[in-house]
Short mmCIF file of C-alpha atoms in Angstrom, two decimals:
data_model
loop_
_atom_site.label_atom_id
_atom_site.label_comp_id
_atom_site.label_asym_id
_atom_site.label_seq_id
_atom_site.Cartn_x
_atom_site.Cartn_y
_atom_site.Cartn_z
CA UNK D 1 0.00 0.00 0.00
CA UNK D 2 1.23 3.48 -0.90
CA UNK D 3 1.92 5.75 2.08
CA UNK D 4 -0.24 8.49 0.40
CA UNK D 5 -3.37 6.35 0.19
CA UNK D 6 -6.25 7.38 2.56
CA UNK D 7 -6.21 5.56 5.83
CA UNK D 8 -9.39 3.79 7.03
CA UNK D 9 -10.98 5.30 10.14
CA UNK D 10 -9.81 3.80 13.35
CA UNK D 11 -12.04 0.92 14.37
CA UNK D 12 -14.07 1.41 17.51
CA UNK D 13 -13.59 -1.20 20.00
CA UNK D 14 -16.69 -3.13 21.28
CA UNK D 15 -16.18 -1.49 24.66
CA UNK D 16 -16.55 2.02 23.22
CA UNK D 17 -19.74 1.19 21.32
CA UNK D 18 -21.31 -0.16 24.46
CA UNK D 19 -20.39 2.98 26.29
CA UNK D 20 -22.07 5.19 23.70
CA UNK D 21 -25.24 3.09 23.67
CA UNK D 22 -25.41 3.21 27.47
CA UNK D 23 -25.17 7.02 27.41
CA UNK D 24 -27.95 7.26 24.83
CA UNK D 25 -30.16 4.81 26.72
CA UNK D 26 -29.59 6.59 30.03
CA UNK D 27 -30.46 9.94 28.48
CA UNK D 28 -33.68 8.51 27.02
CA UNK D 29 -34.74 6.94 30.29
CA UNK D 30 -33.97 10.17 32.11
CA UNK D 31 -36.18 12.12 29.72
CA UNK D 32 -39.04 9.66 30.21
CA UNK D 33 -38.74 9.76 34.02
CA UNK D 34 -38.68 13.56 34.03
CA UNK D 35 -41.78 13.64 31.78
CA UNK D 36 -43.55 11.16 34.06
CA UNK D 37 -42.71 13.16 37.17
CA UNK D 38 -43.92 16.36 35.56
CA UNK D 39 -47.19 14.64 34.64
CA UNK D 40 -47.61 13.28 38.19
CA UNK D 41 -46.92 16.68 39.73
CA UNK D 42 -49.37 18.33 37.35
CA UNK D 43 -52.09 15.77 38.11
CA UNK D 44 -51.52 16.07 41.84
CA UNK D 45 -51.76 19.81 41.60
CA UNK D 46 -54.91 19.41 39.50
CA UNK D 47 -56.53 17.06 42.01
CA UNK D 48 -55.58 19.29 44.93
CA UNK D 49 -57.09 22.29 43.21
CA UNK D 50 -60.12 20.76 41.47
CA UNK D 51 -62.06 23.97 41.17
CA UNK D 52 -60.91 27.20 39.71
CA UNK D 53 -63.77 29.58 40.39
CA UNK D 54 -64.04 32.00 37.54
CA UNK D 55 -67.46 33.27 38.56
CA UNK D 56 -69.22 33.76 41.89
CA UNK D 57 -72.33 31.71 42.60
CA UNK D 58 -74.67 32.18 45.56
CA UNK D 59 -78.18 31.37 46.77
CA UNK D 60 -79.69 33.40 43.94
CA UNK D 61 -77.75 31.68 41.14
CA UNK D 62 -80.33 29.33 39.64
CA UNK D 63 -79.10 29.13 36.05
CA UNK D 64 -76.81 26.04 35.74
CA UNK D 65 -74.95 27.67 32.82
CA UNK D 66 -73.38 30.07 35.31
CA UNK D 67 -72.30 27.24 37.60
CA UNK D 68 -70.88 25.51 34.51
CA UNK D 69 -68.09 28.09 34.29
CA UNK D 70 -66.69 26.70 37.56
CA UNK D 71 -67.68 23.05 37.16
CA UNK D 72 -67.69 22.29 33.41
CA UNK D 73 -67.30 18.52 33.72
CA UNK D 74 -70.38 18.14 35.94
CA UNK D 75 -72.38 20.47 33.70
CA UNK D 76 -71.44 18.52 30.57
CA UNK D 77 -72.97 15.34 32.00
CA UNK D 78 -75.94 17.24 33.52
CA UNK D 79 -76.84 18.48 30.03
CA UNK D 80 -77.04 14.90 28.81
CA UNK D 81 -80.28 14.39 30.75
CA UNK D 82 -81.95 15.54 27.52
CA UNK D 83 -80.79 12.26 25.91
CA UNK D 84 -83.24 9.50 25.08
CA UNK D 85 -82.46 5.99 26.26
CA UNK D 86 -84.76 3.16 27.23
CA UNK D 87 -84.49 -0.02 29.25
CA UNK D 88 -86.99 -2.89 29.10
CA UNK D 89 -89.30 -1.22 31.65
CA UNK D 90 -88.64 2.48 31.47
CA UNK D 91 -86.56 5.32 30.22
CA UNK D 92 -86.86 8.38 28.10
CA UNK D 93 -88.34 8.86 24.63
CA UNK D 94 -88.48 11.89 22.38
CA UNK D 95 -92.27 11.52 22.55
CA UNK D 96 -93.13 9.99 25.94
CA UNK D 97 -95.28 6.86 25.89
CA UNK D 98 -98.91 7.34 26.97
CA UNK D 99 -99.24 4.70 29.66
CA UNK D 100 -103.04 4.95 29.70
CA UNK D 101 -103.12 3.49 26.20
CA UNK D 102 -100.55 0.84 27.03
CA UNK D 103 -102.40 -0.25 30.21
CA UNK D 104 -106.12 0.64 29.89
CA UNK D 105 -106.87 -0.63 33.42
CA UNK D 106 -105.13 2.50 34.72
CA UNK D 107 -108.07 4.64 33.55
CA UNK D 108 -110.46 2.62 35.67
CA UNK D 109 -108.08 2.53 38.64
CA UNK D 110 -107.77 6.33 38.66
CA UNK D 111 -111.37 7.11 37.66
CA UNK D 112 -112.35 10.60 38.78
CA UNK D 113 -108.73 11.66 39.24
CA UNK D 114 -106.46 13.75 37.01
CA UNK D 115 -104.09 10.84 36.32
CA UNK D 116 -106.92 9.16 34.35
CA UNK D 117 -106.60 11.72 31.55
CA UNK D 118 -102.82 11.87 31.02
CA UNK D 119 -100.05 9.66 32.38
CA UNK D 120 -96.92 9.44 30.27
CA UNK D 121 -93.48 7.94 30.66
CA UNK D 122 -91.19 10.23 32.64
CA UNK D 123 -88.27 11.79 30.78
CA UNK D 124 -84.90 13.03 32.05
CA UNK D 125 -84.41 15.82 34.58
CA UNK D 126 -84.04 18.38 31.80
CA UNK D 127 -87.74 17.92 30.93
CA UNK D 128 -89.26 17.79 34.40
CA UNK D 129 -90.62 21.35 34.45
CA UNK D 130 -91.61 21.48 30.77
CA UNK D 131 -93.47 18.16 30.96
CA UNK D 132 -95.30 19.22 34.12
CA UNK D 133 -96.59 22.51 32.75
CA UNK D 134 -97.81 20.84 29.54
CA UNK D 135 -99.46 17.69 30.90
CA UNK D 136 -103.25 17.67 30.72
CA UNK D 137 -103.25 16.92 34.43
CA UNK D 138 -102.19 20.56 34.86
CA UNK D 139 -103.62 22.28 31.78
CA UNK D 140 -107.09 20.70 32.10
CA UNK D 141 -107.40 20.40 35.88
CA UNK D 142 -106.75 23.13 38.49
CA UNK D 143 -103.59 22.33 40.42
CA UNK D 144 -101.80 24.13 43.27
CA UNK D 145 -98.35 25.70 43.26
CA UNK D 146 -97.30 22.82 45.52
CA UNK D 147 -96.60 20.82 42.33
CA UNK D 148 -93.51 22.98 41.73
CA UNK D 149 -91.87 21.73 44.93
CA UNK D 150 -90.15 18.91 43.04
CA UNK D 151 -90.32 19.95 39.40
CA UNK D 152 -88.60 23.34 39.53
CA UNK D 153 -85.56 25.00 41.04
CA UNK D 154 -87.92 26.81 43.37
CA UNK D 155 -86.01 27.82 46.52
CA UNK D 156 -85.33 31.46 45.44
CA UNK D 157 -89.08 31.79 44.79
CA UNK D 158 -89.83 30.44 48.28
CA UNK D 159 -87.29 32.82 49.80
CA UNK D 160 -88.78 35.79 47.93
CA UNK D 161 -92.39 34.90 48.76
CA UNK D 162 -91.48 34.36 52.41
CA UNK D 163 -89.38 37.52 52.61
CA UNK D 164 -86.30 35.48 53.41
CA UNK D 165 -88.07 32.66 55.26
CA UNK D 166 -88.00 29.56 53.01
CA UNK D 167 -90.64 27.67 55.03
CA UNK D 168 -93.04 30.62 55.01
CA UNK D 169 -92.51 31.00 51.26
CA UNK D 170 -93.01 27.27 50.76
CA UNK D 171 -96.44 27.50 52.42
CA UNK D 172 -97.39 30.63 50.49
CA UNK D 173 -96.33 29.37 47.03
CA UNK D 174 -97.88 25.93 47.62
CA UNK D 175 -101.30 27.49 48.22
CA UNK D 176 -101.25 29.53 44.99
CA UNK D 177 -102.89 28.30 41.80
CA UNK D 178 -100.23 26.58 39.65
CA UNK D 179 -100.13 29.24 36.95
CA UNK D 180 -99.75 32.06 39.48
CA UNK D 181 -96.89 30.28 41.23
CA UNK D 182 -95.22 29.38 37.91
CA UNK D 183 -95.24 33.04 36.83
CA UNK D 184 -93.91 34.54 40.08
CA UNK D 185 -91.63 37.55 39.58
CA UNK D 186 -89.40 39.50 41.93
CA UNK D 187 -89.56 43.25 42.58
CA UNK D 188 -87.75 43.96 39.30
CA UNK D 189 -90.11 41.86 37.23
CA UNK D 190 -87.63 39.00 36.78
CA UNK D 191 -89.26 35.57 36.70
CA UNK D 192 -88.28 33.44 39.68
CA UNK D 193 -89.09 29.99 38.29
CA UNK D 194 -87.42 29.18 34.98
CA UNK D 195 -85.36 26.01 35.46
CA UNK D 196 -85.95 22.37 36.37
CA UNK D 197 -83.81 20.85 39.13
CA UNK D 198 -80.39 22.49 39.00
CA UNK D 199 -77.09 22.79 40.86
CA UNK D 200 -78.50 25.01 43.61
CA UNK D 201 -81.01 22.35 44.66
CA UNK D 202 -78.40 19.83 45.84
CA UNK D 203 -75.22 21.86 46.47
CA UNK D 204 -74.21 24.60 48.88
CA UNK D 205 -72.92 27.37 46.58
CA UNK D 206 -70.15 28.33 49.04
CA UNK D 207 -68.71 24.88 49.75
CA UNK D 208 -70.30 22.70 47.04
CA UNK D 209 -71.19 20.24 49.81
CA UNK D 210 -74.31 18.18 49.26
CA UNK D 211 -77.37 19.60 50.95
CA UNK D 212 -81.12 19.10 51.15
CA UNK D 213 -83.07 22.15 50.04
CA UNK D 214 -86.66 20.88 49.90
CA UNK D 215 -88.71 21.87 52.98
CA UNK D 216 -90.97 18.81 52.75
CA UNK D 217 -88.01 16.43 52.93
CA UNK D 218 -86.48 18.30 55.87
CA UNK D 219 -89.76 17.94 57.78
CA UNK D 220 -90.35 14.36 56.65
CA UNK D 221 -86.90 13.03 57.51
CA UNK D 222 -87.07 14.77 60.91
CA UNK D 223 -90.36 12.99 61.64
CA UNK D 224 -88.86 9.67 60.51
CA UNK D 225 -85.74 10.09 62.66
CA UNK D 226 -87.87 10.90 65.67
CA UNK D 227 -89.98 7.77 65.06
CA UNK D 228 -87.15 5.35 64.25
CA UNK D 229 -84.23 6.66 66.31
CA UNK D 230 -85.89 8.85 68.94
CA UNK D 231 -83.96 11.90 67.72
CA UNK D 232 -85.57 15.23 68.52
CA UNK D 233 -85.06 18.20 66.21
CA UNK D 234 -83.14 16.24 63.57
CA UNK D 235 -81.53 18.61 61.06
CA UNK D 236 -80.66 16.71 57.89
CA UNK D 237 -78.07 19.26 56.75
CA UNK D 238 -76.34 19.13 60.14
CA UNK D 239 -76.77 15.52 61.27
CA UNK D 240 -76.69 13.33 58.14
CA UNK D 241 -73.49 11.59 57.04
CA UNK D 242 -72.01 12.28 53.62
CA UNK D 243 -73.04 8.83 52.38
CA UNK D 244 -76.59 9.36 53.66
CA UNK D 245 -76.70 12.67 51.81
CA UNK D 246 -75.86 10.87 48.55
CA UNK D 247 -79.31 9.27 48.86
CA UNK D 248 -81.15 12.06 50.67
CA UNK D 249 -80.64 14.58 47.87
CA UNK D 250 -82.43 12.16 45.53
CA UNK D 251 -85.05 11.34 48.18
CA UNK D 252 -86.01 15.01 48.26
CA UNK D 253 -88.35 14.33 45.36
CA UNK D 254 -88.40 10.59 44.50
CA UNK D 255 -90.91 9.78 47.24
CA UNK D 256 -94.53 9.29 48.21
CA UNK D 257 -96.19 12.57 49.24
CA UNK D 258 -99.54 14.32 49.63
CA UNK D 259 -100.88 17.85 49.79
CA UNK D 260 -102.14 19.28 53.07
CA UNK D 261 -105.95 19.44 52.78
CA UNK D 262 -106.02 23.06 53.96
CA UNK D 263 -103.09 24.95 52.45
CA UNK D 264 -101.81 22.34 49.91
CA UNK D 265 -98.20 22.29 51.12
CA UNK D 266 -96.33 19.04 50.39
CA UNK D 267 -96.04 16.47 53.21
CA UNK D 268 -94.13 13.17 53.24
CA UNK D 269 -96.13 10.58 55.28
CA UNK D 270 -93.20 9.20 57.30
CA UNK D 271 -94.39 9.62 60.89
CA UNK D 272 -94.67 5.82 61.29
CA UNK D 273 -91.97 4.64 58.87
CA UNK D 274 -91.28 4.24 55.16
CA UNK D 275 -93.14 1.05 54.20
CA UNK D 276 -96.42 1.13 52.30
CA UNK D 277 -98.21 -0.23 55.39
CA UNK D 278 -96.74 2.49 57.62
CA UNK D 279 -97.58 5.23 55.15
CA UNK D 280 -101.13 3.92 54.85
CA UNK D 281 -101.37 3.89 58.67
CA UNK D 282 -100.39 7.58 58.66
CA UNK D 283 -103.15 8.38 56.15
CA UNK D 284 -105.73 6.35 58.07
CA UNK D 285 -104.80 8.07 61.35
CA UNK D 286 -105.57 11.51 59.88
CA UNK D 287 -108.55 10.24 57.82
CA UNK D 288 -106.94 11.48 54.60
CA UNK D 289 -108.05 10.81 51.05
CA UNK D 290 -106.71 12.14 47.75
CA UNK D 291 -110.08 11.84 46.03
CA UNK D 292 -113.35 9.95 45.90
CA UNK D 293 -113.23 7.19 43.32
CA UNK D 294 -115.37 8.05 40.31
CA UNK D 295 -116.42 4.46 39.61
CA UNK D 296 -116.89 2.88 43.03
CA UNK D 297 -117.28 5.87 45.36
CA UNK D 298 -114.49 4.72 47.70
CA UNK D 299 -112.20 7.23 49.48
CA UNK D 300 -108.84 6.73 47.75
CA UNK D 301 -105.11 7.31 48.07
CA UNK D 302 -102.92 8.10 45.05
CA UNK D 303 -99.40 6.73 45.36
CA UNK D 304 -96.77 8.94 43.74
CA UNK D 305 -93.33 7.46 43.00
CA UNK D 306 -91.83 6.01 46.21
CA UNK D 307 -88.36 5.15 44.92
CA UNK D 308 -86.67 6.32 48.15
CA UNK D 309 -88.98 4.18 50.29
CA UNK D 310 -88.65 0.97 48.26
CA UNK D 311 -84.87 1.43 47.94
CA UNK D 312 -84.65 1.59 51.74
CA UNK D 313 -86.27 -1.86 51.94
CA UNK D 314 -83.76 -3.40 49.55
CA UNK D 315 -80.30 -4.97 49.56
CA UNK D 316 -78.40 -1.96 48.21
CA UNK D 317 -79.55 0.26 51.08
CA UNK D 318 -78.66 -2.52 53.55
CA UNK D 319 -75.16 -2.56 52.04
CA UNK D 320 -74.90 1.23 52.42
CA UNK D 321 -74.89 1.75 48.66
CA UNK D 322 -76.35 5.18 47.95
CA UNK D 323 -78.62 6.25 45.10
CA UNK D 324 -75.76 8.25 43.59
CA UNK D 325 -73.44 5.22 43.59
CA UNK D 326 -75.64 3.58 40.94
CA UNK D 327 -77.40 6.47 39.21
CA UNK D 328 -74.50 8.97 39.29
CA UNK D 329 -71.37 6.77 39.28
CA UNK D 330 -67.93 8.30 39.65
CA UNK D 331 -65.81 8.71 36.52
CA UNK D 332 -62.27 9.89 35.90
CA UNK D 333 -61.67 13.22 34.20
CA UNK D 334 -57.92 13.78 34.18
CA UNK D 335 -56.82 13.32 37.80
CA UNK D 336 -60.24 14.25 39.18
CA UNK D 337 -62.98 11.88 40.29
CA UNK D 338 -66.29 13.38 39.20
CA UNK D 339 -69.86 12.22 39.73
CA UNK D 340 -71.64 11.66 36.45
CA UNK D 341 -74.63 14.02 36.49
CA UNK D 342 -76.33 12.26 33.58
CA UNK D 343 -78.82 10.68 35.99
CA UNK D 344 -80.28 7.58 34.38
CA UNK D 345 -80.92 3.86 34.81
CA UNK D 346 -77.79 1.93 35.83
CA UNK D 347 -78.65 -0.52 33.06
CA UNK D 348 -77.62 2.14 30.55
CA UNK D 349 -74.11 2.40 32.04
CA UNK D 350 -73.47 -0.95 33.71
CA UNK D 351 -69.69 -0.82 33.41
CA UNK D 352 -69.50 2.22 35.70
CA UNK D 353 -72.65 1.64 37.76
CA UNK D 354 -72.75 -2.10 38.45
CA UNK D 355 -69.52 -3.81 37.53
CA UNK D 356 -67.36 -1.85 39.96
CA UNK D 357 -68.95 -3.97 42.73
CA UNK D 358 -70.38 -7.04 41.00
CA UNK D 359 -68.39 -9.88 39.47
CA UNK D 360 -69.31 -11.90 36.39
CA UNK D 361 -70.41 -10.50 33.08
CA UNK D 362 -72.71 -7.63 32.22
CA UNK D 363 -74.94 -10.04 30.29
CA UNK D 364 -75.43 -12.30 33.32
CA UNK D 365 -76.15 -9.36 35.62
CA UNK D 366 -78.58 -7.79 33.15
CA UNK D 367 -80.41 -11.12 32.92
CA UNK D 368 -80.77 -11.19 36.73
CA UNK D 369 -82.24 -7.68 36.70
CA UNK D 370 -84.67 -8.60 33.94
CA UNK D 371 -85.79 -11.69 35.88
CA UNK D 372 -86.66 -9.49 38.86
CA UNK D 373 -88.47 -6.95 36.71
CA UNK D 374 -90.33 -9.56 34.63
CA UNK D 375 -91.51 -11.25 37.84
CA UNK D 376 -92.70 -7.94 39.29
CA UNK D 377 -94.51 -7.04 36.06
CA UNK D 378 -96.27 -10.43 36.02
CA UNK D 379 -97.46 -9.80 39.58
CA UNK D 380 -98.61 -6.30 38.63
CA UNK D 381 -100.66 -7.74 35.76
CA UNK D 382 -102.32 -10.31 38.03
CA UNK D 383 -103.01 -7.68 40.68
CA UNK D 384 -104.61 -5.40 38.09
CA UNK D 385 -106.98 -8.21 37.02
CA UNK D 386 -108.01 -8.77 40.64
CA UNK D 387 -108.43 -5.03 41.25
CA UNK D 388 -110.62 -4.48 38.19
CA UNK D 389 -112.81 -7.48 39.08
CA UNK D 390 -113.32 -6.08 42.57
CA UNK D 391 -114.10 -2.58 41.27
CA UNK D 392 -116.66 -3.93 38.81
CA UNK D 393 -118.55 -5.77 41.56
CA UNK D 394 -118.42 -2.79 43.94
CA UNK D 395 -119.63 -0.44 41.20
CA UNK D 396 -122.47 -2.78 40.30
CA UNK D 397 -123.55 -3.09 43.93
CA UNK D 398 -123.44 0.69 44.22
CA UNK D 399 -125.50 1.13 41.04
CA UNK D 400 -128.10 -1.30 42.35
CA UNK D 401 -128.60 0.65 45.55
CA UNK D 402 -125.88 -0.32 48.01
CA UNK D 403 -125.11 2.62 50.26
CA UNK D 404 -121.70 3.87 51.40
CA UNK D 405 -122.46 2.25 54.74
CA UNK D 406 -123.26 -1.07 53.05
CA UNK D 407 -119.98 -0.88 51.15
CA UNK D 408 -117.82 0.43 53.98
CA UNK D 409 -115.77 -2.77 54.33
CA UNK D 410 -115.48 -3.23 50.55
CA UNK D 411 -114.33 0.39 50.26
CA UNK D 412 -111.62 -0.16 52.88
CA UNK D 413 -110.33 -3.23 51.03
CA UNK D 414 -110.49 -1.38 47.70
CA UNK D 415 -108.38 1.44 49.16
CA UNK D 416 -105.80 -0.97 50.59
CA UNK D 417 -105.49 -3.05 47.41
CA UNK D 418 -105.27 -0.09 45.04
CA UNK D 419 -102.76 1.88 47.12
CA UNK D 420 -100.41 -1.11 47.15
CA UNK D 421 -100.71 -1.79 43.43
CA UNK D 422 -100.25 1.91 42.64
CA UNK D 423 -97.28 2.10 45.05
CA UNK D 424 -95.36 -0.60 43.17
CA UNK D 425 -96.58 0.31 39.66
CA UNK D 426 -95.68 4.01 40.02
CA UNK D 427 -92.30 3.28 41.60
CA UNK D 428 -89.72 3.54 38.84
CA UNK D 429 -87.56 0.44 39.30
CA UNK D 430 -90.19 -2.19 38.43
CA UNK D 431 -89.46 -3.93 41.71
CA UNK D 432 -85.67 -3.93 41.36
CA UNK D 433 -84.96 -1.66 44.34
CA UNK D 434 -86.38 -4.30 46.74
CA UNK D 435 -87.65 -7.42 44.92
CA UNK D 436 -88.96 -9.33 47.92
CA UNK D 437 -90.73 -6.29 49.35
CA UNK D 438 -92.31 -5.56 45.96
CA UNK D 439 -93.60 -9.15 45.72
CA UNK D 440 -94.95 -8.99 49.29
CA UNK D 441 -96.80 -5.73 48.64
CA UNK D 442 -98.38 -7.06 45.44
CA UNK D 443 -99.36 -10.34 47.10
CA UNK D 444 -101.12 -8.33 49.81
CA UNK D 445 -102.80 -6.25 47.11
CA UNK D 446 -104.18 -9.36 45.37
CA UNK D 447 -105.46 -10.69 48.69
CA UNK D 448 -107.17 -7.40 49.59
CA UNK D 449 -108.71 -7.14 46.11
CA UNK D 450 -110.19 -10.62 46.25
CA UNK D 451 -111.48 -10.03 49.79
CA UNK D 452 -113.06 -6.79 48.54
CA UNK D 453 -114.68 -8.64 45.67
CA UNK D 454 -116.18 -11.21 48.03
CA UNK D 455 -117.49 -8.41 50.22
CA UNK D 456 -119.07 -6.69 47.21
CA UNK D 457 -120.69 -9.91 46.07
CA UNK D 458 -122.13 -10.39 49.54
CA UNK D 459 -123.80 -7.01 49.16
CA UNK D 460 -125.00 -7.93 45.66
CA UNK D 461 -126.63 -11.09 46.97
CA UNK D 462 -128.38 -9.11 49.72
CA UNK D 463 -129.65 -6.59 47.17
CA UNK D 464 -130.99 -9.30 44.87
CA UNK D 465 -132.65 -11.01 47.78
CA UNK D 466 -134.46 -7.79 48.69
CA UNK D 467 -135.47 -6.81 45.14
CA UNK D 468 -134.83 -9.69 42.71
CA UNK D 469 -136.64 -8.05 39.79
CA UNK D 470 -134.65 -4.80 39.96
CA UNK D 471 -131.27 -6.15 40.91
CA UNK D 472 -130.40 -8.46 38.06
CA UNK D 473 -128.86 -6.04 35.58
CA UNK D 474 -125.33 -7.15 34.63
CA UNK D 475 -124.39 -3.68 33.38
CA UNK D 476 -121.83 -1.78 35.40
CA UNK D 477 -122.24 2.01 35.74
CA UNK D 478 -120.05 4.30 33.60
CA UNK D 479 -116.85 5.81 34.89
CA UNK D 480 -117.24 9.21 36.50
CA UNK D 481 -115.88 12.35 34.82
CA UNK D 482 -112.54 13.77 35.90
CA UNK D 483 -112.74 15.91 39.02
CA UNK D 484 -109.10 16.63 39.76
CA UNK D 485 -106.89 16.20 42.78
CA UNK D 486 -109.33 17.93 45.08
CA UNK D 487 -112.99 18.26 44.08
CA UNK D 488 -113.83 21.94 43.88
CA UNK D 489 -116.57 21.72 46.48
CA UNK D 490 -114.04 20.47 49.03
CA UNK D 491 -111.28 22.97 48.32
CA UNK D 492 -110.79 26.09 50.46
CA UNK D 493 -112.43 29.10 48.81
CA UNK D 494 -109.19 30.99 48.17
CA UNK D 495 -107.02 28.08 47.03
CA UNK D 496 -107.78 28.05 43.31
#
């Protein structure tokens, strides 16, 4: 080789190459660790400062869009309550199902009462005020302002009407005709009732802690705590645990209730407990009736939607699982744990609502739920057949001359049977919240209905024995026209 020829580059030894690779690898790992630590520190800082308040909210801030500036994640899911999603036995539709057409026996069961003219499937929270003000139960029948207690974000209206005293305002607004209460304005002419349930109804605007705002629940739970635990002057917002509050805020409205006969304010019948038997005992003790049945003439009770009561008789309540655990499950948003405010059936979000506690597959668990609901529905159908048969015989005896005194025992059995059927039918879990209790209540309802039918037939036999020529008509009398929640002749003069 010539001495002027180019020399090849010096060969790197294996030891040097390994050294270079180690430096590169170490640098890469260092970059990854630094990035991970930065991410952890950022997430920790985010979780420790979950709320950056960009706008002040207080007891007058009803519009959830204002709250959304501070709590956008919760508001995003809250807005989804406009969505439509159905399960086998309930849910939301763009055009709500008319249940009176689906189950014609309901018209006879509620004869003479506003529910006999319009009873549709309930939609999401976003529609609760709109659907109330447009139902024929309100547009065609005079109703009190008490109806707004659970369908509107109404506390500022109570505070204004009561000059700062929420309870006084609650009594005053409840006694107004519905339209007058719905159109309440403040001193500047600003309408006070414009939103369905909103942030202010369940959260303290200063601390965001859960709170109960509905006066009827505060009074009802105090009466229940006195009865069950001997606690005097129970204050739900002072004495309830955080886990209890995660059910109580829902129980503010998802309950059985009635209107005071004098001033129409909402009352929860919990002085003797939460079961259907204990609520009925409360009504019997004060000789209360919602209306006089238009077909049989019996003094009746209308069950509302006792989800809170039936849930408290079931296994989830016994396991200290709250309403929010299933209907508003936690979800991760960045480093924050946020309650999903898209309140809906757990069956529509089983991965987050059910599977965090239950093992097995979603398909198996869904099948178990459907078995419970199918069984409850079958019992409802059989109870309805028994109830209608009893009502037909009572109505026929009445048409043939039986007096209210003659039918007193049949009326009592009619009231017991119908209240129990209505209590389970109008409850929105189709028995799931407490399957065994639902089956027990419906079994009692069937028994009371058949006893009532036997009692009515005893009266029919007596009538035919006294006047065989005039008491043989098989025709039942027609259903009575709608009279509303409280017949006008029984309402206080200044209520409507």
